[in-house]
């Protein structure tokens, strides 16, 4: 990032109230650009998230031959119809792990070479989880220690694999399935814990044959290789991961009532609603439609007392990105909230377990950090002390979580840098202001 850091703090002088809609779902936005880019014909996308992560995917697909344009009402993607071109320069994926891992999958089964680069946060993230199965399919990799910068050469004759995910990761599952697209025969992935299934749903929409069988030991996904994919009209629902911020804000500021409309309610993403329910939150959901294969609805919350609860580890893959903001809700519950099964949080845009624990402690929230979880002692609704400057470690969700925490703090919570918020939630501060929050943005600081 070349621009100077932009510190941000939020405060609430009164209850929050209003109806808002949040930007498009990040996972679905990435996938719509990628599948549109390899399909034949034109894909139109409305509601695309115009955040930095998704724009990095668009730029990468353009370098590999797709023609992508932003129109007045929709984005258009004219696909390459199968064969990706070799990019002439490095693919810069910024902060985006989803771009890096899913693109490696796409490239793995094309006979091209590409170099993937990213920011300091992305360069610290493990890629071995995708290079291992993609290597089995015939791709080769050059990197230092399995991290970015990394050069991948796709297989000229890719081989289908049957792969059991060693970690609950939709990115790894999707990388293997995307490689399976240009691979003869059936590519099969077993997942012990169900992870977000946007890839499976969208692949079917583009015309691929995807068979999913579910047992009490998880799901098996079988993709028939070399399908004909045709361009589609895609409507991207609002991102529940972004909606979680105004939702928790509405829960922790007394007297608030907040509605978020048009949110994606895919059951592999709604763990946060169940977790907030366990805390006794007043959350109403109306499922009122669908955007293609994705269910959509409105979420309304009213502030009220929250009660501590044990958040079961089985929810982790269904709400992995929402733990930072759930921890903020837990900071206002009455009693000790325990969350387990969170080892994956340590390899996100930052080590989210450590960074949340550090920031909450600095704000005077009592907690105990565990190897794979955290126990947070909530204030029972009273303002937490606050009065800290938070190092958000180039992590958008950490930055937004602490900005929300500051809404019920005795002294301001200053987030060191709001710039990473652009990766997933452009307009975050303005949306919060529209609910009645005051935002203090200091872009003078150097
Ligand atoms: C994503 C999957 C999740 C999530 C990320 C987006 C996706 O990562 O944290 O923000 O779009 O598939 P993992 O698959 O590594 O859990």
GROMACS .gro file of C-alpha atoms and ligand atoms in nm:
model
  462
    1UNK     CA    1   0.000   0.000   0.000
    2UNK     CA    2   0.145   0.333  -0.098
    3UNK     CA    3  -0.115   0.564   0.062
    4UNK     CA    4  -0.048   0.661   0.426
    5UNK     CA    5  -0.233   0.477   0.706
    6UNK     CA    6  -0.584   0.601   0.780
    7UNK     CA    7  -0.674   0.570   1.148
    8UNK     CA    8  -1.046   0.524   1.222
    9UNK     CA    9  -1.264   0.526   1.530
   10UNK     CA   10  -1.641   0.497   1.559
   11UNK     CA   11  -1.862   0.622   1.841
   12UNK     CA   12  -2.234   0.607   1.913
   13UNK     CA   13  -2.392   0.904   2.089
   14UNK     CA   14  -2.737   0.749   2.041
   15UNK     CA   15  -2.906   0.423   1.941
   16UNK     CA   16  -2.843   0.293   1.589
   17UNK     CA   17  -3.139   0.273   1.359
   18UNK     CA   18  -3.199   0.212   0.992
   19UNK     CA   19  -3.213  -0.027   0.701
   20UNK     CA   20  -2.900  -0.083   0.496
   21UNK     CA   21  -2.767  -0.319   0.233
   22UNK     CA   22  -2.408  -0.434   0.229
   23UNK     CA   23  -2.176  -0.490  -0.071
   24UNK     CA   24  -2.181  -0.818  -0.265
   25UNK     CA   25  -2.054  -1.147  -0.132
   26UNK     CA   26  -1.678  -1.173  -0.173
   27UNK     CA   27  -1.665  -1.550  -0.227
   28UNK     CA   28  -1.940  -1.545  -0.489
   29UNK     CA   29  -1.789  -1.240  -0.662
   30UNK     CA   30  -1.451  -1.411  -0.707
   31UNK     CA   31  -1.612  -1.725  -0.841
   32UNK     CA   32  -1.839  -1.542  -1.084
   33UNK     CA   33  -1.539  -1.367  -1.243
   34UNK     CA   34  -1.333  -1.685  -1.259
   35UNK     CA   35  -1.604  -1.907  -1.406
   36UNK     CA   36  -1.720  -1.631  -1.641
   37UNK     CA   37  -1.359  -1.598  -1.759
   38UNK     CA   38  -1.317  -1.966  -1.850
   39UNK     CA   39  -1.670  -2.013  -1.991
   40UNK     CA   40  -1.775  -1.959  -2.351
   41UNK     CA   41  -1.973  -1.646  -2.424
   42UNK     CA   42  -2.073  -1.356  -2.203
   43UNK     CA   43  -2.140  -1.358  -1.829
   44UNK     CA   44  -2.314  -1.058  -1.675
   45UNK     CA   45  -2.275  -0.993  -1.303
   46UNK     CA   46  -2.487  -0.757  -1.094
   47UNK     CA   47  -2.402  -0.678  -0.734
   48UNK     CA   48  -2.036  -0.767  -0.780
   49UNK     CA   49  -1.826  -0.667  -0.479
   50UNK     CA   50  -1.604  -0.388  -0.604
   51UNK     CA   51  -1.348  -0.437  -0.331
   52UNK     CA   52  -0.975  -0.466  -0.385
   53UNK     CA   53  -0.966  -0.846  -0.347
   54UNK     CA   54  -1.224  -0.904  -0.619
   55UNK     CA   55  -1.068  -0.641  -0.846
   56UNK     CA   56  -0.740  -0.834  -0.813
   57UNK     CA   57  -0.917  -1.143  -0.945
   58UNK     CA   58  -1.064  -0.941  -1.233
   59UNK     CA   59  -0.720  -0.806  -1.325
   60UNK     CA   60  -0.569  -1.156  -1.313
   61UNK     CA   61  -0.840  -1.304  -1.536
   62UNK     CA   62  -0.790  -1.016  -1.782
   63UNK     CA   63  -0.419  -1.098  -1.800
   64UNK     CA   64  -0.517  -1.456  -1.886
   65UNK     CA   65  -0.738  -1.359  -2.178
   66UNK     CA   66  -1.086  -1.271  -2.048
   67UNK     CA   67  -1.240  -0.937  -2.142
   68UNK     CA   68  -1.392  -0.783  -1.830
   69UNK     CA   69  -1.576  -0.451  -1.824
   70UNK     CA   70  -1.774  -0.248  -1.571
   71UNK     CA   71  -2.099  -0.124  -1.723
   72UNK     CA   72  -2.358   0.111  -1.574
   73UNK     CA   73  -2.564  -0.164  -1.413
   74UNK     CA   74  -2.356  -0.480  -1.446
   75UNK     CA   75  -2.011  -0.616  -1.506
   76UNK     CA   76  -1.956  -0.821  -1.821
   77UNK     CA   77  -1.707  -1.101  -1.866
   78UNK     CA   78  -1.635  -1.238  -2.212
   79UNK     CA   79  -1.478  -1.574  -2.144
   80UNK     CA   80  -1.188  -1.747  -2.316
   81UNK     CA   81  -1.400  -2.056  -2.378
   82UNK     CA   82  -1.162  -2.302  -2.214
   83UNK     CA   83  -0.797  -2.214  -2.280
   84UNK     CA   84  -0.641  -1.958  -2.048
   85UNK     CA   85  -0.359  -1.750  -2.195
   86UNK     CA   86  -0.022  -1.728  -2.026
   87UNK     CA   87  -0.001  -1.395  -1.842
   88UNK     CA   88   0.282  -1.169  -1.957
   89UNK     CA   89   0.349  -1.029  -1.611
   90UNK     CA   90   0.304  -1.136  -1.249
   91UNK     CA   91  -0.049  -1.168  -1.110
   92UNK     CA   92  -0.065  -0.927  -0.816
   93UNK     CA   93  -0.328  -1.058  -0.576
   94UNK     CA   94  -0.278  -0.796  -0.307
   95UNK     CA   95  -0.432  -0.917   0.021
   96UNK     CA   96  -0.650  -1.188  -0.131
   97UNK     CA   97  -0.599  -1.549  -0.027
   98UNK     CA   98  -0.910  -1.655  -0.216
   99UNK     CA   99  -0.772  -1.514  -0.543
  100UNK     CA  100  -0.435  -1.682  -0.489
  101UNK     CA  101  -0.566  -2.027  -0.400
  102UNK     CA  102  -0.853  -2.049  -0.648
  103UNK     CA  103  -0.643  -1.913  -0.934
  104UNK     CA  104  -0.376  -2.172  -0.864
  105UNK     CA  105  -0.649  -2.430  -0.912
  106UNK     CA  106  -0.760  -2.285  -1.245
  107UNK     CA  107  -0.403  -2.250  -1.374
  108UNK     CA  108  -0.298  -2.599  -1.253
  109UNK     CA  109  -0.472  -2.771  -1.544
  110UNK     CA  110  -0.364  -2.530  -1.820
  111UNK     CA  111  -0.018  -2.558  -1.984
  112UNK     CA  112   0.085  -2.205  -1.883
  113UNK     CA  113   0.323  -2.052  -1.631
  114UNK     CA  114   0.224  -1.770  -1.398
  115UNK     CA  115   0.388  -1.593  -1.106
  116UNK     CA  116   0.164  -1.495  -0.814
  117UNK     CA  117   0.261  -1.209  -0.585
  118UNK     CA  118   0.083  -1.036  -0.296
  119UNK     CA  119   0.116  -0.804   0.002
  120UNK     CA  120   0.299  -0.883   0.327
  121UNK     CA  121  -0.009  -1.049   0.476
  122UNK     CA  122  -0.065  -1.275   0.173
  123UNK     CA  123   0.305  -1.361   0.152
  124UNK     CA  124   0.285  -1.496   0.506
  125UNK     CA  125  -0.005  -1.733   0.432
  126UNK     CA  126   0.040  -2.109   0.372
  127UNK     CA  127  -0.005  -2.230   0.015
  128UNK     CA  128   0.111  -2.590   0.069
  129UNK     CA  129  -0.251  -2.685   0.132
  130UNK     CA  130  -0.326  -2.617  -0.237
  131UNK     CA  131   0.009  -2.697  -0.397
  132UNK     CA  132  -0.005  -3.052  -0.252
  133UNK     CA  133  -0.325  -3.168  -0.429
  134UNK     CA  134  -0.258  -2.957  -0.740
  135UNK     CA  135   0.091  -3.114  -0.759
  136UNK     CA  136  -0.078  -3.457  -0.757
  137UNK     CA  137  -0.279  -3.340  -1.058
  138UNK     CA  138   0.045  -3.259  -1.243
  139UNK     CA  139   0.113  -2.890  -1.173
  140UNK     CA  140   0.461  -2.783  -1.064
  141UNK     CA  141   0.555  -2.497  -0.831
  142UNK     CA  142   0.858  -2.288  -0.746
  143UNK     CA  143   0.849  -2.086  -0.425
  144UNK     CA  144   1.046  -2.022  -0.109
  145UNK     CA  145   0.883  -2.228   0.165
  146UNK     CA  146   0.550  -2.280  -0.015
  147UNK     CA  147   0.444  -1.917   0.010
  148UNK     CA  148   0.405  -1.626  -0.230
  149UNK     CA  149   0.581  -1.511  -0.443
  150UNK     CA  150   0.522  -1.840  -0.618
  151UNK     CA  151   0.546  -1.957  -0.978
  152UNK     CA  152   0.310  -2.225  -1.101
  153UNK     CA  153   0.331  -2.423  -1.423
  154UNK     CA  154   0.009  -2.601  -1.505
  155UNK     CA  155  -0.003  -2.958  -1.630
  156UNK     CA  156  -0.018  -3.022  -2.006
  157UNK     CA  157  -0.191  -3.351  -1.927
  158UNK     CA  158  -0.363  -3.306  -1.593
  159UNK     CA  159  -0.473  -3.613  -1.397
  160UNK     CA  160  -0.793  -3.635  -1.194
  161UNK     CA  161  -0.754  -3.705  -0.823
  162UNK     CA  162  -0.966  -3.820  -0.534
  163UNK     CA  163  -0.875  -3.595  -0.244
  164UNK     CA  164  -0.971  -3.581   0.123
  165UNK     CA  165  -0.935  -3.228   0.263
  166UNK     CA  166  -0.689  -3.228   0.555
  167UNK     CA  167  -0.830  -2.893   0.675
  168UNK     CA  168  -1.185  -2.758   0.653
  169UNK     CA  169  -1.121  -2.513   0.369
  170UNK     CA  170  -1.351  -2.407   0.089
  171UNK     CA  171  -1.053  -2.250  -0.082
  172UNK     CA  172  -0.869  -2.583  -0.103
  173UNK     CA  173  -1.186  -2.765  -0.211
  174UNK     CA  174  -1.251  -2.503  -0.478
  175UNK     CA  175  -0.892  -2.505  -0.604
  176UNK     CA  176  -0.912  -2.880  -0.666
  177UNK     CA  177  -1.256  -2.855  -0.832
  178UNK     CA  178  -1.142  -2.568  -1.056
  179UNK     CA  179  -0.839  -2.774  -1.162
  180UNK     CA  180  -1.082  -3.058  -1.232
  181UNK     CA  181  -1.258  -2.845  -1.494
  182UNK     CA  182  -0.980  -2.884  -1.749
  183UNK     CA  183  -0.895  -3.240  -1.646
  184UNK     CA  184  -1.036  -3.553  -1.813
  185UNK     CA  185  -1.234  -3.791  -1.589
  186UNK     CA  186  -1.389  -3.731  -1.248
  187UNK     CA  187  -1.223  -3.516  -0.982
  188UNK     CA  188  -1.348  -3.609  -0.636
  189UNK     CA  189  -1.317  -3.416  -0.309
  190UNK     CA  190  -1.420  -3.547   0.034
  191UNK     CA  191  -1.476  -3.294   0.312
  192UNK     CA  192  -1.516  -3.414   0.669
  193UNK     CA  193  -1.671  -3.084   0.776
  194UNK     CA  194  -1.901  -2.902   0.537
  195UNK     CA  195  -1.753  -2.575   0.407
  196UNK     CA  196  -1.909  -2.300   0.195
  197UNK     CA  197  -2.044  -2.456  -0.124
  198UNK     CA  198  -2.063  -2.156  -0.358
  199UNK     CA  199  -1.829  -2.324  -0.608
  200UNK     CA  200  -2.046  -2.633  -0.636
  201UNK     CA  201  -2.363  -2.427  -0.681
  202UNK     CA  202  -2.211  -2.194  -0.939
  203UNK     CA  203  -2.034  -2.468  -1.134
  204UNK     CA  204  -2.371  -2.634  -1.185
  205UNK     CA  205  -2.520  -2.302  -1.296
  206UNK     CA  206  -2.253  -2.272  -1.567
  207UNK     CA  207  -2.337  -2.623  -1.691
  208UNK     CA  208  -2.089  -2.851  -1.512
  209UNK     CA  209  -2.197  -3.188  -1.380
  210UNK     CA  210  -2.141  -3.181  -1.003
  211UNK     CA  211  -2.270  -3.460  -0.783
  212UNK     CA  212  -2.278  -3.406  -0.408
  213UNK     CA  213  -2.344  -3.688  -0.164
  214UNK     CA  214  -2.384  -3.622   0.205
  215UNK     CA  215  -2.327  -3.865   0.489
  216UNK     CA  216  -2.279  -3.818   0.861
  217UNK     CA  217  -1.905  -3.810   0.783
  218UNK     CA  218  -1.932  -3.504   0.559
  219UNK     CA  219  -1.974  -3.446   0.188
  220UNK     CA  220  -1.828  -3.594  -0.127
  221UNK     CA  221  -1.820  -3.377  -0.437
  222UNK     CA  222  -1.765  -3.536  -0.778
  223UNK     CA  223  -1.701  -3.312  -1.078
  224UNK     CA  224  -1.715  -3.456  -1.429
  225UNK     CA  225  -1.414  -3.313  -1.614
  226UNK     CA  226  -1.406  -3.099  -1.929
  227UNK     CA  227  -1.765  -2.971  -1.920
  228UNK     CA  228  -1.890  -2.710  -2.161
  229UNK     CA  229  -1.937  -2.396  -1.950
  230UNK     CA  230  -2.161  -2.123  -2.092
  231UNK     CA  231  -2.178  -1.762  -1.977
  232UNK     CA  232  -2.450  -1.685  -1.722
  233UNK     CA  233  -2.639  -1.393  -1.571
  234UNK     CA  234  -2.533  -1.379  -1.206
  235UNK     CA  235  -2.677  -1.174  -0.923
  236UNK     CA  236  -2.445  -1.156  -0.624
  237UNK     CA  237  -2.623  -1.135  -0.286
  238UNK     CA  238  -2.503  -0.914  -0.001
  239UNK     CA  239  -2.215  -1.061   0.198
  240UNK     CA  240  -2.324  -1.205   0.533
  241UNK     CA  241  -1.962  -1.165   0.646
  242UNK     CA  242  -1.997  -0.788   0.593
  243UNK     CA  243  -2.353  -0.776   0.729
  244UNK     CA  244  -2.220  -0.918   1.056
  245UNK     CA  245  -2.060  -0.580   1.141
  246UNK     CA  246  -2.373  -0.360   1.140
  247UNK     CA  247  -2.564  -0.653   1.294
  248UNK     CA  248  -2.334  -0.677   1.596
  249UNK     CA  249  -2.322  -0.297   1.616
  250UNK     CA  250  -2.702  -0.300   1.646
  251UNK     CA  251  -2.683  -0.560   1.922
  252UNK     CA  252  -2.434  -0.383   2.148
  253UNK     CA  253  -2.564  -0.023   2.146
  254UNK     CA  254  -2.868   0.010   2.375
  255UNK     CA  255  -3.199   0.085   2.204
  256UNK     CA  256  -3.076   0.003   1.852
  257UNK     CA  257  -3.271  -0.160   1.572
  258UNK     CA  258  -3.091  -0.240   1.246
  259UNK     CA  259  -3.204  -0.421   0.932
  260UNK     CA  260  -2.972  -0.549   0.660
  261UNK     CA  261  -3.152  -0.640   0.338
  262UNK     CA  262  -3.061  -0.872   0.053
  263UNK     CA  263  -2.810  -1.083   0.245
  264UNK     CA  264  -2.692  -1.422   0.118
  265UNK     CA  265  -2.828  -1.691   0.351
  266UNK     CA  266  -2.657  -2.000   0.213
  267UNK     CA  267  -2.672  -2.248   0.505
  268UNK     CA  268  -2.297  -2.309   0.477
  269UNK     CA  269  -2.246  -1.943   0.573
  270UNK     CA  270  -2.504  -1.871   0.842
  271UNK     CA  271  -2.321  -2.005   1.147
  272UNK     CA  272  -2.297  -1.647   1.281
  273UNK     CA  273  -2.676  -1.630   1.312
  274UNK     CA  274  -2.680  -1.952   1.514
  275UNK     CA  275  -2.392  -1.830   1.732
  276UNK     CA  276  -2.563  -1.497   1.803
  277UNK     CA  277  -2.877  -1.693   1.886
  278UNK     CA  278  -2.676  -1.891   2.142
  279UNK     CA  279  -2.580  -1.557   2.302
  280UNK     CA  280  -2.949  -1.478   2.330
  281UNK     CA  281  -2.939  -1.205   2.066
  282UNK     CA  282  -3.264  -1.078   1.922
  283UNK     CA  283  -3.211  -1.167   1.554
  284UNK     CA  284  -3.494  -1.202   1.303
  285UNK     CA  285  -3.437  -1.353   0.960
  286UNK     CA  286  -3.678  -1.345   0.668
  287UNK     CA  287  -3.578  -1.567   0.378
  288UNK     CA  288  -3.749  -1.399   0.092
  289UNK     CA  289  -3.591  -1.515  -0.224
  290UNK     CA  290  -3.288  -1.634  -0.411
  291UNK     CA  291  -3.012  -1.496  -0.629
  292UNK     CA  292  -2.967  -1.784  -0.872
  293UNK     CA  293  -2.865  -2.084  -0.665
  294UNK     CA  294  -2.810  -1.877  -0.349
  295UNK     CA  295  -3.085  -1.810  -0.091
  296UNK     CA  296  -3.127  -1.444   0.009
  297UNK     CA  297  -3.317  -1.257   0.282
  298UNK     CA  298  -3.322  -0.976   0.535
  299UNK     CA  299  -3.178  -0.975   0.887
  300UNK     CA  300  -3.314  -0.751   1.163
  301UNK     CA  301  -3.157  -0.715   1.506
  302UNK     CA  302  -3.260  -0.534   1.821
  303UNK     CA  303  -3.024  -0.455   2.105
  304UNK     CA  304  -3.086  -0.641   2.429
  305UNK     CA  305  -2.906  -0.838   2.697
  306UNK     CA  306  -2.657  -1.099   2.571
  307UNK     CA  307  -2.575  -1.409   2.774
  308UNK     CA  308  -2.245  -1.597   2.757
  309UNK     CA  309  -2.248  -1.936   2.583
  310UNK     CA  310  -2.020  -2.213   2.461
  311UNK     CA  311  -1.988  -2.173   2.086
  312UNK     CA  312  -1.949  -2.526   1.949
  313UNK     CA  313  -1.648  -2.605   1.728
  314UNK     CA  314  -1.881  -2.746   1.461
  315UNK     CA  315  -1.981  -2.388   1.375
  316UNK     CA  316  -1.624  -2.290   1.279
  317UNK     CA  317  -1.639  -2.377   0.907
  318UNK     CA  318  -1.985  -2.218   0.880
  319UNK     CA  319  -1.873  -1.879   1.013
  320UNK     CA  320  -1.495  -1.880   1.002
  321UNK     CA  321  -1.466  -1.513   0.899
  322UNK     CA  322  -1.716  -1.394   1.161
  323UNK     CA  323  -1.525  -1.496   1.475
  324UNK     CA  324  -1.359  -1.156   1.523
  325UNK     CA  325  -1.695  -0.977   1.530
  326UNK     CA  326  -1.852  -1.258   1.737
  327UNK     CA  327  -1.575  -1.196   1.991
  328UNK     CA  328  -1.687  -0.833   2.002
  329UNK     CA  329  -2.045  -0.945   2.077
  330UNK     CA  330  -1.910  -1.181   2.346
  331UNK     CA  331  -1.731  -0.885   2.510
  332UNK     CA  332  -2.078  -0.751   2.603
  333UNK     CA  333  -2.241  -1.079   2.708
  334UNK     CA  334  -2.300  -1.162   3.071
  335UNK     CA  335  -2.036  -1.420   3.172
  336UNK     CA  336  -1.769  -1.630   3.000
  337UNK     CA  337  -1.813  -1.718   2.632
  338UNK     CA  338  -1.590  -2.000   2.512
  339UNK     CA  339  -1.511  -2.055   2.143
  340UNK     CA  340  -1.311  -2.360   2.029
  341UNK     CA  341  -1.197  -2.523   1.706
  342UNK     CA  342  -1.042  -2.201   1.578
  343UNK     CA  343  -0.694  -2.316   1.468
  344UNK     CA  344  -0.768  -2.195   1.112
  345UNK     CA  345  -0.810  -1.839   1.243
  346UNK     CA  346  -0.435  -1.833   1.292
  347UNK     CA  347  -0.368  -1.847   0.915
  348UNK     CA  348  -0.611  -1.583   0.791
  349UNK     CA  349  -0.516  -1.229   0.678
  350UNK     CA  350  -0.354  -1.212   1.024
  351UNK     CA  351  -0.335  -1.455   1.317
  352UNK     CA  352  -0.688  -1.353   1.411
  353UNK     CA  353  -0.688  -1.539   1.743
  354UNK     CA  354  -0.374  -1.368   1.866
  355UNK     CA  355  -0.458  -1.027   1.719
  356UNK     CA  356  -0.812  -1.024   1.861
  357UNK     CA  357  -0.684  -1.135   2.202
  358UNK     CA  358  -0.417  -0.862   2.199
  359UNK     CA  359  -0.664  -0.589   2.100
  360UNK     CA  360  -0.944  -0.698   2.335
  361UNK     CA  361  -0.699  -0.713   2.625
  362UNK     CA  362  -0.569  -0.364   2.537
  363UNK     CA  363  -0.931  -0.243   2.556
  364UNK     CA  364  -0.975  -0.391   2.904
  365UNK     CA  365  -1.180  -0.699   2.806
  366UNK     CA  366  -1.080  -0.993   3.031
  367UNK     CA  367  -0.999  -1.308   2.832
  368UNK     CA  368  -0.802  -1.630   2.820
  369UNK     CA  369  -0.633  -1.726   2.494
  370UNK     CA  370  -0.626  -2.101   2.416
  371UNK     CA  371  -0.433  -2.284   2.142
  372UNK     CA  372  -0.746  -2.326   1.933
  373UNK     CA  373  -0.986  -2.081   2.090
  374UNK     CA  374  -1.059  -1.810   2.341
  375UNK     CA  375  -1.265  -1.749   2.654
  376UNK     CA  376  -1.401  -1.395   2.680
  377UNK     CA  377  -1.551  -1.249   2.996
  378UNK     CA  378  -1.824  -1.012   2.889
  379UNK     CA  379  -1.928  -0.686   3.054
  380UNK     CA  380  -2.298  -0.778   3.079
  381UNK     CA  381  -2.386  -0.490   2.847
  382UNK     CA  382  -2.185  -0.215   3.020
  383UNK     CA  383  -1.933  -0.011   2.823
  384UNK     CA  384  -1.591  -0.175   2.806
  385UNK     CA  385  -1.297   0.052   2.907
  386UNK     CA  386  -1.150   0.099   2.553
  387UNK     CA  387  -0.891   0.374   2.523
  388UNK     CA  388  -0.651   0.176   2.306
  389UNK     CA  389  -0.488   0.209   1.967
  390UNK     CA  390  -0.534  -0.119   1.779
  391UNK     CA  391  -0.278  -0.267   1.541
  392UNK     CA  392  -0.499  -0.430   1.278
  393UNK     CA  393  -0.212  -0.612   1.100
  394UNK     CA  394  -0.336  -0.537   0.743
  395UNK     CA  395  -0.654  -0.731   0.828
  396UNK     CA  396  -0.988  -0.581   0.719
  397UNK     CA  397  -1.200  -0.785   0.958
  398UNK     CA  398  -0.981  -0.698   1.256
  399UNK     CA  399  -1.010  -0.329   1.166
  400UNK     CA  400  -1.391  -0.341   1.136
  401UNK     CA  401  -1.433  -0.551   1.452
  402UNK     CA  402  -1.247  -0.303   1.669
  403UNK     CA  403  -1.421  -0.007   1.507
  404UNK     CA  404  -1.751  -0.170   1.615
  405UNK     CA  405  -1.617  -0.250   1.964
  406UNK     CA  406  -1.559   0.124   2.009
  407UNK     CA  407  -1.935   0.188   1.984
  408UNK     CA  408  -1.980   0.081   2.344
  409UNK     CA  409  -1.651   0.184   2.505
  410UNK     CA  410  -1.584   0.436   2.782
  411UNK     CA  411  -1.284   0.578   2.592
  412UNK     CA  412  -1.229   0.573   2.213
  413UNK     CA  413  -1.096   0.265   2.036
  414UNK     CA  414  -0.869   0.386   1.758
  415UNK     CA  415  -0.802   0.145   1.472
  416UNK     CA  416  -0.456   0.219   1.332
  417UNK     CA  417  -0.545   0.179   0.967
  418UNK     CA  418  -0.880   0.158   0.788
  419UNK     CA  419  -0.731   0.109   0.439
  420UNK     CA  420  -0.754  -0.274   0.440
  421UNK     CA  421  -1.133  -0.242   0.484
  422UNK     CA  422  -1.142  -0.162   0.110
  423UNK     CA  423  -1.055  -0.524   0.036
  424UNK     CA  424  -1.402  -0.649   0.132
  425UNK     CA  425  -1.630  -0.363   0.247
  426UNK     CA  426  -1.594  -0.040   0.051
  427UNK     CA  427  -1.813   0.225   0.215
  428UNK     CA  428  -1.804   0.064   0.561
  429UNK     CA  429  -1.764   0.391   0.755
  430UNK     CA  430  -2.034   0.567   0.549
  431UNK     CA  431  -2.276   0.278   0.600
  432UNK     CA  432  -2.217   0.290   0.974
  433UNK     CA  433  -2.273   0.667   0.969
  434UNK     CA  434  -2.605   0.614   0.792
  435UNK     CA  435  -2.714   0.415   1.100
  436UNK     CA  436  -2.635   0.712   1.325
  437UNK     CA  437  -2.277   0.636   1.418
  438UNK     CA  438  -2.007   0.907   1.425
  439UNK     CA  439  -1.693   0.818   1.233
  440UNK     CA  440  -1.364   0.989   1.304
  441UNK     CA  441  -1.128   0.938   1.015
  442UNK     CA  442  -0.784   1.085   1.049
  443UNK     CA  443  -0.607   1.074   0.718
  444UNK     CA  444  -0.368   1.351   0.813
  445UNK     CA  445  -0.158   1.124   1.029
  446UNK     CA  446   0.170   1.015   0.870
  447LIG     C1  447  -1.327  -1.842   0.133
  447LIG     C2  448  -1.304  -1.943   0.222
  447LIG     C3  449  -1.255  -1.920   0.358
  447LIG     C4  450  -1.270  -1.776   0.403
  447LIG     C5  451  -1.230  -1.679   0.296
  447LIG     C6  452  -1.311  -1.700   0.170
  447LIG     C7  453  -1.373  -1.876  -0.003
  447LIG     O1  454  -1.118  -1.954   0.364
  447LIG     O2  455  -1.197  -1.752   0.520
  447LIG     O3  456  -1.248  -1.546   0.341
  447LIG     O4  457  -1.418  -1.785  -0.077
  447LIG     O5  458  -1.366  -1.994  -0.039
  447LIG     P1  459  -1.070  -2.106   0.391
  447LIG     O6  460  -1.117  -2.189   0.280
  447LIG     O7  461  -0.919  -2.099   0.394
  447LIG     O8  462  -1.128  -2.142   0.524
   0.00000   0.00000   0.00000
